[in-house]
Amino acid sequence: EESINSSEKGFFLLGFADDPQLERILFVIILLFYILNILGNTAIILVSCLAPKLHAPMYFFLSNLSCVDICFTTSVAPQLLVTMNKKEKNMSYSGCVAQLYVAMGLGSSECILLAVMAYDRYAAVCQPLQYTTIMHPQLCAFLAGIAWLSGLITSLIQCSLTVQLPLCGHRKLDHIFCEVPVLIKLACVDTTFNEVELFVASVIFLIVPVSLILISYGFITKAVLRIKSAAGCWKAFGTCSSHLIVVIIFYGSIIFMYLQPAKSSSKNQGKFVSLFYTIVTPVLNPIIYTLRNKDVKGALRTLVMRNVLV
């Protein structure tokens, strides 16, 4: 029996090879989204660092989110674009395993980071007078560190268990990149333990953060409804609605992929869902946060004007 980690051979990523026309269209869309991702998220990181007005916890976490998004999409998109452009849809074993660890780690970190950002919004809306005391720089750095570290730990555990599975010569991955549920599906032994372990990890990194986010927004809604002025109400809702949109889109697609039995998803459904949370959602973050945020738009305009005039 050949386990994944004993293999010198690579894998064949089938992707959308059975529909060349769809593959060509998706190639252009993925390339465009990847470029937008790099530009948009880099702009957020730069403006958060360079604009003194944005030296606040919300923008510190937002720049962390942008950094995760750039790395997360970069772990998938370039390889996917290269594979789509080749007749031989092969990928080396080492490339597949590296992608498995990196994508799992960064995706998990984003799950925790979005929950941390919900807590930050809760502190800002529900405890405005104590906000700067609660969200002091040391706590912000600690929470961001927890998000990055928890992603690393879950990736090391989850992926190490997955690469031990015997494949019995199976090399064809009917997916767009190397992902844990897909490799579990490829195994030729009973994968109950791996599926249970994946389910537990998914509950920790998906259901727990979503529950904490919903609790935070429950308190936020309660606080907002107490605000007498309509302008105050709209401002409070405005600061939180952008985060809520990102949360619904990101968690919704990942929960669909990870919280179902590994062998149950239909042929192309899982591929499109994976495309959504690896390629589309990371582009939506900068768009949603900048278009719905006057401070970020103002800071971007100031930086651009300053550089143009210089």
mmCIF file of C-alpha atoms in Angstrom, residues 4-297:
data_model
loop_
_atom_site.group_PDB
_atom_site.id
_atom_site.type_symbol
_atom_site.label_atom_id
_atom_site.label_comp_id
_atom_site.label_asym_id
_atom_site.label_seq_id
_atom_site.Cartn_x
_atom_site.Cartn_y
_atom_site.Cartn_z
ATOM 1 C CA ILE A 4 0.722 9.766 0.241
ATOM 2 C CA ASN A 5 4.006 10.556 1.957
ATOM 3 C CA SER A 6 5.840 7.546 0.511
ATOM 4 C CA SER A 7 5.037 8.517 -3.040
ATOM 5 C CA GLU A 8 7.655 9.791 -5.442
ATOM 6 C CA LYS A 9 4.972 10.241 -8.098
ATOM 7 C CA GLY A 10 2.818 13.315 -8.440
ATOM 8 C CA PHE A 11 -0.915 13.808 -8.684
ATOM 9 C CA PHE A 12 -3.224 14.633 -11.584
ATOM 10 C CA LEU A 13 -5.478 17.569 -10.741
ATOM 11 C CA LEU A 14 -8.460 17.070 -13.036
ATOM 12 C CA GLY A 15 -10.089 20.419 -12.195
ATOM 13 C CA PHE A 16 -12.348 21.429 -15.095
ATOM 14 C CA ALA A 17 -10.351 19.550 -17.775
ATOM 15 C CA ASP A 18 -13.499 17.766 -19.009
ATOM 16 C CA ASP A 19 -14.912 21.160 -20.114
ATOM 17 C CA PRO A 20 -12.155 23.095 -21.980
ATOM 18 C CA GLN A 21 -14.410 26.081 -22.713
ATOM 19 C CA LEU A 22 -15.367 26.505 -19.047
ATOM 20 C CA GLU A 23 -11.684 26.067 -18.128
ATOM 21 C CA ARG A 24 -10.664 28.929 -20.467
ATOM 22 C CA ILE A 25 -13.335 31.237 -19.014
ATOM 23 C CA LEU A 26 -12.362 30.337 -15.442
ATOM 24 C CA PHE A 27 -8.659 30.911 -16.242
ATOM 25 C CA VAL A 28 -9.403 34.558 -17.155
ATOM 26 C CA ILE A 29 -11.707 35.066 -14.136
ATOM 27 C CA ILE A 30 -9.213 33.525 -11.669
ATOM 28 C CA LEU A 31 -6.305 35.560 -13.096
ATOM 29 C CA LEU A 32 -8.360 38.777 -12.853
ATOM 30 C CA PHE A 33 -9.484 38.016 -9.286
ATOM 31 C CA TYR A 34 -5.938 37.135 -8.232
ATOM 32 C CA ILE A 35 -4.575 40.454 -9.553
ATOM 33 C CA LEU A 36 -7.421 42.352 -7.828
ATOM 34 C CA ASN A 37 -6.715 40.440 -4.609
ATOM 35 C CA ILE A 38 -3.025 41.406 -4.601
ATOM 36 C CA LEU A 39 -3.736 45.062 -5.451
ATOM 37 C CA GLY A 40 -6.703 45.520 -3.093
ATOM 38 C CA ASN A 41 -5.237 43.767 -0.066
ATOM 39 C CA THR A 42 -1.794 45.369 -0.525
ATOM 40 C CA ALA A 43 -3.524 48.782 -0.644
ATOM 41 C CA ILE A 44 -5.279 48.027 2.674
ATOM 42 C CA ILE A 45 -2.013 46.926 4.337
ATOM 43 C CA LEU A 46 -0.183 50.044 3.091
ATOM 44 C CA VAL A 47 -2.938 52.497 4.003
ATOM 45 C CA SER A 48 -3.350 50.910 7.479
ATOM 46 C CA CYS A 49 0.397 51.305 8.128
ATOM 47 C CA LEU A 50 0.927 54.750 6.547
ATOM 48 C CA ALA A 51 -2.217 56.667 7.569
ATOM 49 C CA PRO A 52 -2.009 57.794 11.248
ATOM 50 C CA LYS A 53 -5.818 58.048 11.323
ATOM 51 C CA LEU A 54 -6.016 54.281 10.779
ATOM 52 C CA HIS A 55 -3.686 53.284 13.628
ATOM 53 C CA ALA A 56 -6.568 51.638 15.474
ATOM 54 C CA PRO A 57 -7.317 48.008 16.431
ATOM 55 C CA MET A 58 -9.947 47.571 13.688
ATOM 56 C CA TYR A 59 -7.406 48.432 10.962
ATOM 57 C CA PHE A 60 -4.646 46.406 12.614
ATOM 58 C CA PHE A 61 -6.881 43.319 12.358
ATOM 59 C CA LEU A 62 -7.986 44.325 8.853
ATOM 60 C CA SER A 63 -4.360 44.481 7.660
ATOM 61 C CA ASN A 64 -3.772 41.036 9.227
ATOM 62 C CA LEU A 65 -6.834 39.758 7.346
ATOM 63 C CA SER A 66 -5.472 41.242 4.098
ATOM 64 C CA CYS A 67 -2.108 39.575 4.702
ATOM 65 C CA VAL A 68 -3.822 36.188 5.317
ATOM 66 C CA ASP A 69 -5.913 36.673 2.162
ATOM 67 C CA ILE A 70 -2.904 37.441 -0.056
ATOM 68 C CA CYS A 71 -1.012 34.384 1.240
ATOM 69 C CA PHE A 72 -4.095 32.112 1.171
ATOM 70 C CA THR A 73 -4.942 32.866 -2.471
ATOM 71 C CA THR A 74 -1.257 32.737 -3.466
ATOM 72 C CA SER A 75 -1.071 29.191 -2.073
ATOM 73 C CA VAL A 76 -3.757 28.149 -4.591
ATOM 74 C CA ALA A 77 -4.159 30.542 -7.560
ATOM 75 C CA PRO A 78 -0.689 30.498 -9.285
ATOM 76 C CA GLN A 79 -0.516 26.677 -9.257
ATOM 77 C CA LEU A 80 -4.140 26.475 -10.441
ATOM 78 C CA LEU A 81 -3.469 28.876 -13.329
ATOM 79 C CA VAL A 82 -0.357 26.911 -14.391
ATOM 80 C CA THR A 83 -2.225 23.587 -14.233
ATOM 81 C CA MET A 84 -5.180 24.961 -16.210
ATOM 82 C CA ASN A 85 -2.790 26.096 -18.924
ATOM 83 C CA LYS A 86 -1.118 22.669 -19.314
ATOM 84 C CA LYS A 87 -2.268 19.616 -21.228
ATOM 85 C CA GLU A 88 -0.726 17.404 -18.538
ATOM 86 C CA LYS A 89 -2.610 18.337 -15.357
ATOM 87 C CA ASN A 90 0.121 16.946 -13.116
ATOM 88 C CA MET A 91 1.386 18.336 -9.810
ATOM 89 C CA SER A 92 4.413 17.116 -7.887
ATOM 90 C CA TYR A 93 3.955 15.270 -4.596
ATOM 91 C CA SER A 94 5.982 17.877 -2.660
ATOM 92 C CA GLY A 95 3.983 20.717 -4.266
ATOM 93 C CA CYS A 96 0.697 19.056 -3.299
ATOM 94 C CA VAL A 97 1.750 18.459 0.321
ATOM 95 C CA ALA A 98 3.128 22.010 0.681
ATOM 96 C CA GLN A 99 -0.146 23.405 -0.676
ATOM 97 C CA LEU A 100 -2.123 21.151 1.681
ATOM 98 C CA TYR A 101 -0.311 22.487 4.790
ATOM 99 C CA VAL A 102 -0.201 26.168 3.745
ATOM 100 C CA ALA A 103 -3.826 26.465 2.524
ATOM 101 C CA MET A 104 -5.222 24.620 5.564
ATOM 102 C CA GLY A 105 -3.170 26.774 7.982
ATOM 103 C CA LEU A 106 -4.099 30.106 6.400
ATOM 104 C CA GLY A 107 -7.770 29.202 5.958
ATOM 105 C CA SER A 108 -7.974 28.211 9.658
ATOM 106 C CA SER A 109 -6.217 31.438 10.704
ATOM 107 C CA GLU A 110 -8.782 33.482 8.771
ATOM 108 C CA CYS A 111 -11.616 31.684 10.595
ATOM 109 C CA ILE A 112 -10.200 32.738 13.983
ATOM 110 C CA LEU A 113 -9.275 36.245 12.790
ATOM 111 C CA LEU A 114 -12.854 36.991 11.690
ATOM 112 C CA ALA A 115 -14.052 36.004 15.181
ATOM 113 C CA VAL A 116 -11.425 38.314 16.746
ATOM 114 C CA MET A 117 -12.660 41.151 14.502
ATOM 115 C CA ALA A 118 -16.230 40.521 15.719
ATOM 116 C CA TYR A 119 -15.018 40.863 19.326
ATOM 117 C CA ASP A 120 -13.291 44.127 18.363
ATOM 118 C CA ARG A 121 -16.567 45.465 16.879
ATOM 119 C CA TYR A 122 -18.435 44.353 20.026
ATOM 120 C CA ALA A 123 -15.963 46.284 22.224
ATOM 121 C CA ALA A 124 -16.221 49.376 19.962
ATOM 122 C CA VAL A 125 -20.036 49.501 19.900
ATOM 123 C CA CYS A 126 -20.955 48.101 23.348
ATOM 124 C CA GLN A 127 -18.091 49.543 25.424
ATOM 125 C CA PRO A 128 -17.169 52.780 23.561
ATOM 126 C CA LEU A 129 -15.773 54.598 26.618
ATOM 127 C CA GLN A 130 -13.553 51.684 27.669
ATOM 128 C CA TYR A 131 -12.697 50.638 24.081
ATOM 129 C CA THR A 132 -9.107 51.918 23.995
ATOM 130 C CA THR A 133 -8.462 50.422 27.451
ATOM 131 C CA ILE A 134 -9.909 47.018 26.480
ATOM 132 C CA MET A 135 -8.339 46.765 23.014
ATOM 133 C CA HIS A 136 -4.833 47.894 23.984
ATOM 134 C CA PRO A 137 -1.958 47.150 21.551
ATOM 135 C CA GLN A 138 -0.653 44.167 23.556
ATOM 136 C CA LEU A 139 -4.064 42.447 23.503
ATOM 137 C CA CYS A 140 -4.451 43.133 19.754
ATOM 138 C CA ALA A 141 -1.020 41.614 19.053
ATOM 139 C CA PHE A 142 -1.858 38.629 21.298
ATOM 140 C CA LEU A 143 -5.216 37.964 19.555
ATOM 141 C CA ALA A 144 -3.661 38.248 16.091
ATOM 142 C CA GLY A 145 -0.858 35.901 17.214
ATOM 143 C CA ILE A 146 -3.456 33.359 18.467
ATOM 144 C CA ALA A 147 -5.160 33.446 15.040
ATOM 145 C CA TRP A 148 -1.902 32.771 13.152
ATOM 146 C CA LEU A 149 -0.649 30.149 15.640
ATOM 147 C CA SER A 150 -3.928 28.205 15.823
ATOM 148 C CA GLY A 151 -3.925 27.936 12.017
ATOM 149 C CA LEU A 152 -0.378 26.567 12.082
ATOM 150 C CA ILE A 153 -1.176 23.984 14.797
ATOM 151 C CA THR A 154 -4.368 22.675 13.170
ATOM 152 C CA SER A 155 -2.596 22.441 9.815
ATOM 153 C CA LEU A 156 0.277 20.406 11.290
ATOM 154 C CA ILE A 157 -2.140 17.969 12.975
ATOM 155 C CA GLN A 158 -4.764 17.700 10.216
ATOM 156 C CA CYS A 159 -2.426 17.478 7.238
ATOM 157 C CA SER A 160 0.029 15.119 8.949
ATOM 158 C CA LEU A 161 -2.841 12.674 9.570
ATOM 159 C CA THR A 162 -4.061 13.050 5.973
ATOM 160 C CA VAL A 163 -0.690 12.379 4.298
ATOM 161 C CA GLN A 164 -0.430 9.056 6.151
ATOM 162 C CA LEU A 165 -3.475 7.630 4.335
ATOM 163 C CA PRO A 166 -2.768 4.805 1.847
ATOM 164 C CA LEU A 167 -3.863 5.646 -1.706
ATOM 165 C CA CYS A 168 -3.255 2.251 -3.363
ATOM 166 C CA GLY A 169 -1.980 3.877 -6.541
ATOM 167 C CA HIS A 170 -4.818 6.404 -6.895
ATOM 168 C CA ARG A 171 -3.324 9.600 -8.340
ATOM 169 C CA LYS A 172 -6.273 11.462 -9.877
ATOM 170 C CA LEU A 173 -7.582 14.308 -7.715
ATOM 171 C CA ASP A 174 -10.967 15.401 -9.051
ATOM 172 C CA HIS A 175 -10.501 18.891 -7.636
ATOM 173 C CA ILE A 176 -8.793 22.239 -8.274
ATOM 174 C CA PHE A 177 -6.095 21.994 -5.576
ATOM 175 C CA CYS A 178 -4.792 19.691 -2.830
ATOM 176 C CA GLU A 179 -7.302 19.903 0.000
ATOM 177 C CA VAL A 180 -7.918 17.604 2.981
ATOM 178 C CA PRO A 181 -11.486 16.407 2.159
ATOM 179 C CA VAL A 182 -10.373 15.531 -1.400
ATOM 180 C CA LEU A 183 -7.368 13.466 -0.265
ATOM 181 C CA ILE A 184 -9.528 11.674 2.308
ATOM 182 C CA LYS A 185 -11.905 10.814 -0.539
ATOM 183 C CA LEU A 186 -8.982 9.378 -2.534
ATOM 184 C CA ALA A 187 -7.853 6.978 0.238
ATOM 185 C CA CYS A 188 -8.492 3.262 -0.224
ATOM 186 C CA VAL A 189 -8.926 2.394 3.483
ATOM 187 C CA ASP A 190 -11.575 3.143 6.092
ATOM 188 C CA THR A 191 -11.278 6.900 6.713
ATOM 189 C CA THR A 192 -13.757 7.147 9.614
ATOM 190 C CA PHE A 193 -11.066 8.385 12.040
ATOM 191 C CA ASN A 194 -9.883 11.075 9.594
ATOM 192 C CA GLU A 195 -13.443 12.165 8.870
ATOM 193 C CA VAL A 196 -14.276 12.398 12.594
ATOM 194 C CA GLU A 197 -11.040 14.312 13.238
ATOM 195 C CA LEU A 198 -11.803 16.680 10.332
ATOM 196 C CA PHE A 199 -15.340 17.174 11.677
ATOM 197 C CA VAL A 200 -14.008 18.026 15.173
ATOM 198 C CA ALA A 201 -11.471 20.484 13.707
ATOM 199 C CA SER A 202 -14.243 22.015 11.563
ATOM 200 C CA VAL A 203 -16.461 22.504 14.621
ATOM 201 C CA ILE A 204 -13.577 24.226 16.470
ATOM 202 C CA PHE A 205 -12.609 26.464 13.539
ATOM 203 C CA LEU A 206 -16.032 27.050 11.987
ATOM 204 C CA ILE A 207 -18.948 26.503 14.368
ATOM 205 C CA VAL A 208 -17.260 27.980 17.484
ATOM 206 C CA PRO A 209 -16.104 31.216 15.722
ATOM 207 C CA VAL A 210 -19.501 31.594 13.989
ATOM 208 C CA SER A 211 -21.266 31.163 17.360
ATOM 209 C CA LEU A 212 -18.987 33.776 18.989
ATOM 210 C CA ILE A 213 -19.599 36.150 16.057
ATOM 211 C CA LEU A 214 -23.389 35.719 16.341
ATOM 212 C CA ILE A 215 -23.239 36.330 20.119
ATOM 213 C CA SER A 216 -21.123 39.478 19.530
ATOM 214 C CA TYR A 217 -23.612 40.744 16.952
ATOM 215 C CA GLY A 218 -26.511 39.938 19.289
ATOM 216 C CA PHE A 219 -24.986 42.307 21.875
ATOM 217 C CA ILE A 220 -24.173 44.856 19.139
ATOM 218 C CA THR A 221 -27.787 44.841 17.870
ATOM 219 C CA LYS A 222 -29.062 45.278 21.439
ATOM 220 C CA ALA A 223 -26.694 48.243 21.986
ATOM 221 C CA VAL A 224 -27.581 49.823 18.627
ATOM 222 C CA LEU A 225 -31.323 49.640 19.328
ATOM 223 C CA ARG A 226 -30.716 51.653 22.529
ATOM 224 C CA ILE A 227 -29.177 54.520 20.522
ATOM 225 C CA LYS A 228 -31.759 57.315 20.327
ATOM 226 C CA SER A 229 -30.492 59.152 17.216
ATOM 227 C CA ALA A 230 -31.050 57.649 13.767
ATOM 228 C CA ALA A 231 -27.607 58.893 12.617
ATOM 229 C CA GLY A 232 -25.916 57.076 15.527
ATOM 230 C CA CYS A 233 -27.862 53.921 14.709
ATOM 231 C CA TRP A 234 -26.801 53.954 11.066
ATOM 232 C CA LYS A 235 -23.158 54.652 11.955
ATOM 233 C CA ALA A 236 -23.046 51.680 14.349
ATOM 234 C CA PHE A 237 -24.737 49.381 11.821
ATOM 235 C CA GLY A 238 -22.405 50.663 9.086
ATOM 236 C CA THR A 239 -19.232 49.771 10.982
ATOM 237 C CA CYS A 240 -20.463 46.206 11.504
ATOM 238 C CA SER A 241 -22.435 45.362 8.345
ATOM 239 C CA SER A 242 -19.292 45.110 6.178
ATOM 240 C CA HIS A 243 -17.751 42.584 8.576
ATOM 241 C CA LEU A 244 -21.007 40.606 8.690
ATOM 242 C CA ILE A 245 -21.145 40.342 4.871
ATOM 243 C CA VAL A 246 -17.585 38.921 4.780
ATOM 244 C CA VAL A 247 -18.428 36.475 7.592
ATOM 245 C CA ILE A 248 -21.582 35.116 5.895
ATOM 246 C CA ILE A 249 -19.848 34.605 2.528
ATOM 247 C CA PHE A 250 -16.623 33.083 3.901
ATOM 248 C CA TYR A 251 -18.025 30.788 6.589
ATOM 249 C CA GLY A 252 -21.042 29.787 4.482
ATOM 250 C CA SER A 253 -18.892 28.378 1.659
ATOM 251 C CA ILE A 254 -16.352 26.657 3.943
ATOM 252 C CA ILE A 255 -19.033 25.077 6.158
ATOM 253 C CA PHE A 256 -20.622 23.666 2.997
ATOM 254 C CA MET A 257 -17.294 22.083 1.985
ATOM 255 C CA TYR A 258 -16.057 20.802 5.349
ATOM 256 C CA LEU A 259 -19.142 19.946 7.395
ATOM 257 C CA GLN A 260 -20.453 17.217 5.145
ATOM 258 C CA PRO A 261 -19.239 13.609 4.762
ATOM 259 C CA ALA A 262 -15.966 13.525 2.760
ATOM 260 C CA LYS A 263 -17.408 11.200 0.127
ATOM 261 C CA SER A 264 -20.723 12.989 -0.417
ATOM 262 C CA SER A 265 -20.248 16.131 -2.531
ATOM 263 C CA SER A 266 -21.203 16.107 -6.204
ATOM 264 C CA LYS A 267 -18.611 16.248 -8.968
ATOM 265 C CA ASN A 268 -18.271 19.983 -9.669
ATOM 266 C CA GLN A 269 -20.075 21.422 -6.639
ATOM 267 C CA GLY A 270 -17.051 21.153 -4.327
ATOM 268 C CA LYS A 271 -14.760 22.697 -6.968
ATOM 269 C CA PHE A 272 -16.917 25.814 -7.328
ATOM 270 C CA VAL A 273 -17.331 26.158 -3.546
ATOM 271 C CA SER A 274 -13.523 25.894 -3.091
ATOM 272 C CA LEU A 275 -13.005 28.497 -5.841
ATOM 273 C CA PHE A 276 -15.369 30.760 -3.959
ATOM 274 C CA TYR A 277 -13.569 30.799 -0.608
ATOM 275 C CA THR A 278 -10.013 30.671 -1.996
ATOM 276 C CA ILE A 279 -10.324 33.091 -4.949
ATOM 277 C CA VAL A 280 -13.522 35.187 -4.659
ATOM 278 C CA THR A 281 -13.902 35.947 -0.916
ATOM 279 C CA PRO A 282 -10.336 37.337 -0.477
ATOM 280 C CA VAL A 283 -11.150 39.915 -3.197
ATOM 281 C CA LEU A 284 -14.439 40.872 -1.554
ATOM 282 C CA ASN A 285 -12.716 41.795 1.738
ATOM 283 C CA PRO A 286 -10.901 44.926 0.441
ATOM 284 C CA ILE A 287 -13.879 45.911 -1.758
ATOM 285 C CA ILE A 288 -16.430 45.632 1.070
ATOM 286 C CA TYR A 289 -14.228 47.283 3.703
ATOM 287 C CA THR A 290 -13.080 50.180 1.520
ATOM 288 C CA LEU A 291 -16.342 50.959 -0.301
ATOM 289 C CA ARG A 292 -18.292 50.933 2.970
ATOM 290 C CA ASN A 293 -15.709 52.775 5.080
ATOM 291 C CA LYS A 294 -15.249 56.560 4.873
ATOM 292 C CA ASP A 295 -12.000 56.522 6.900
ATOM 293 C CA VAL A 296 -10.286 54.031 4.570
ATOM 294 C CA LYS A 297 -11.509 55.873 1.442
#
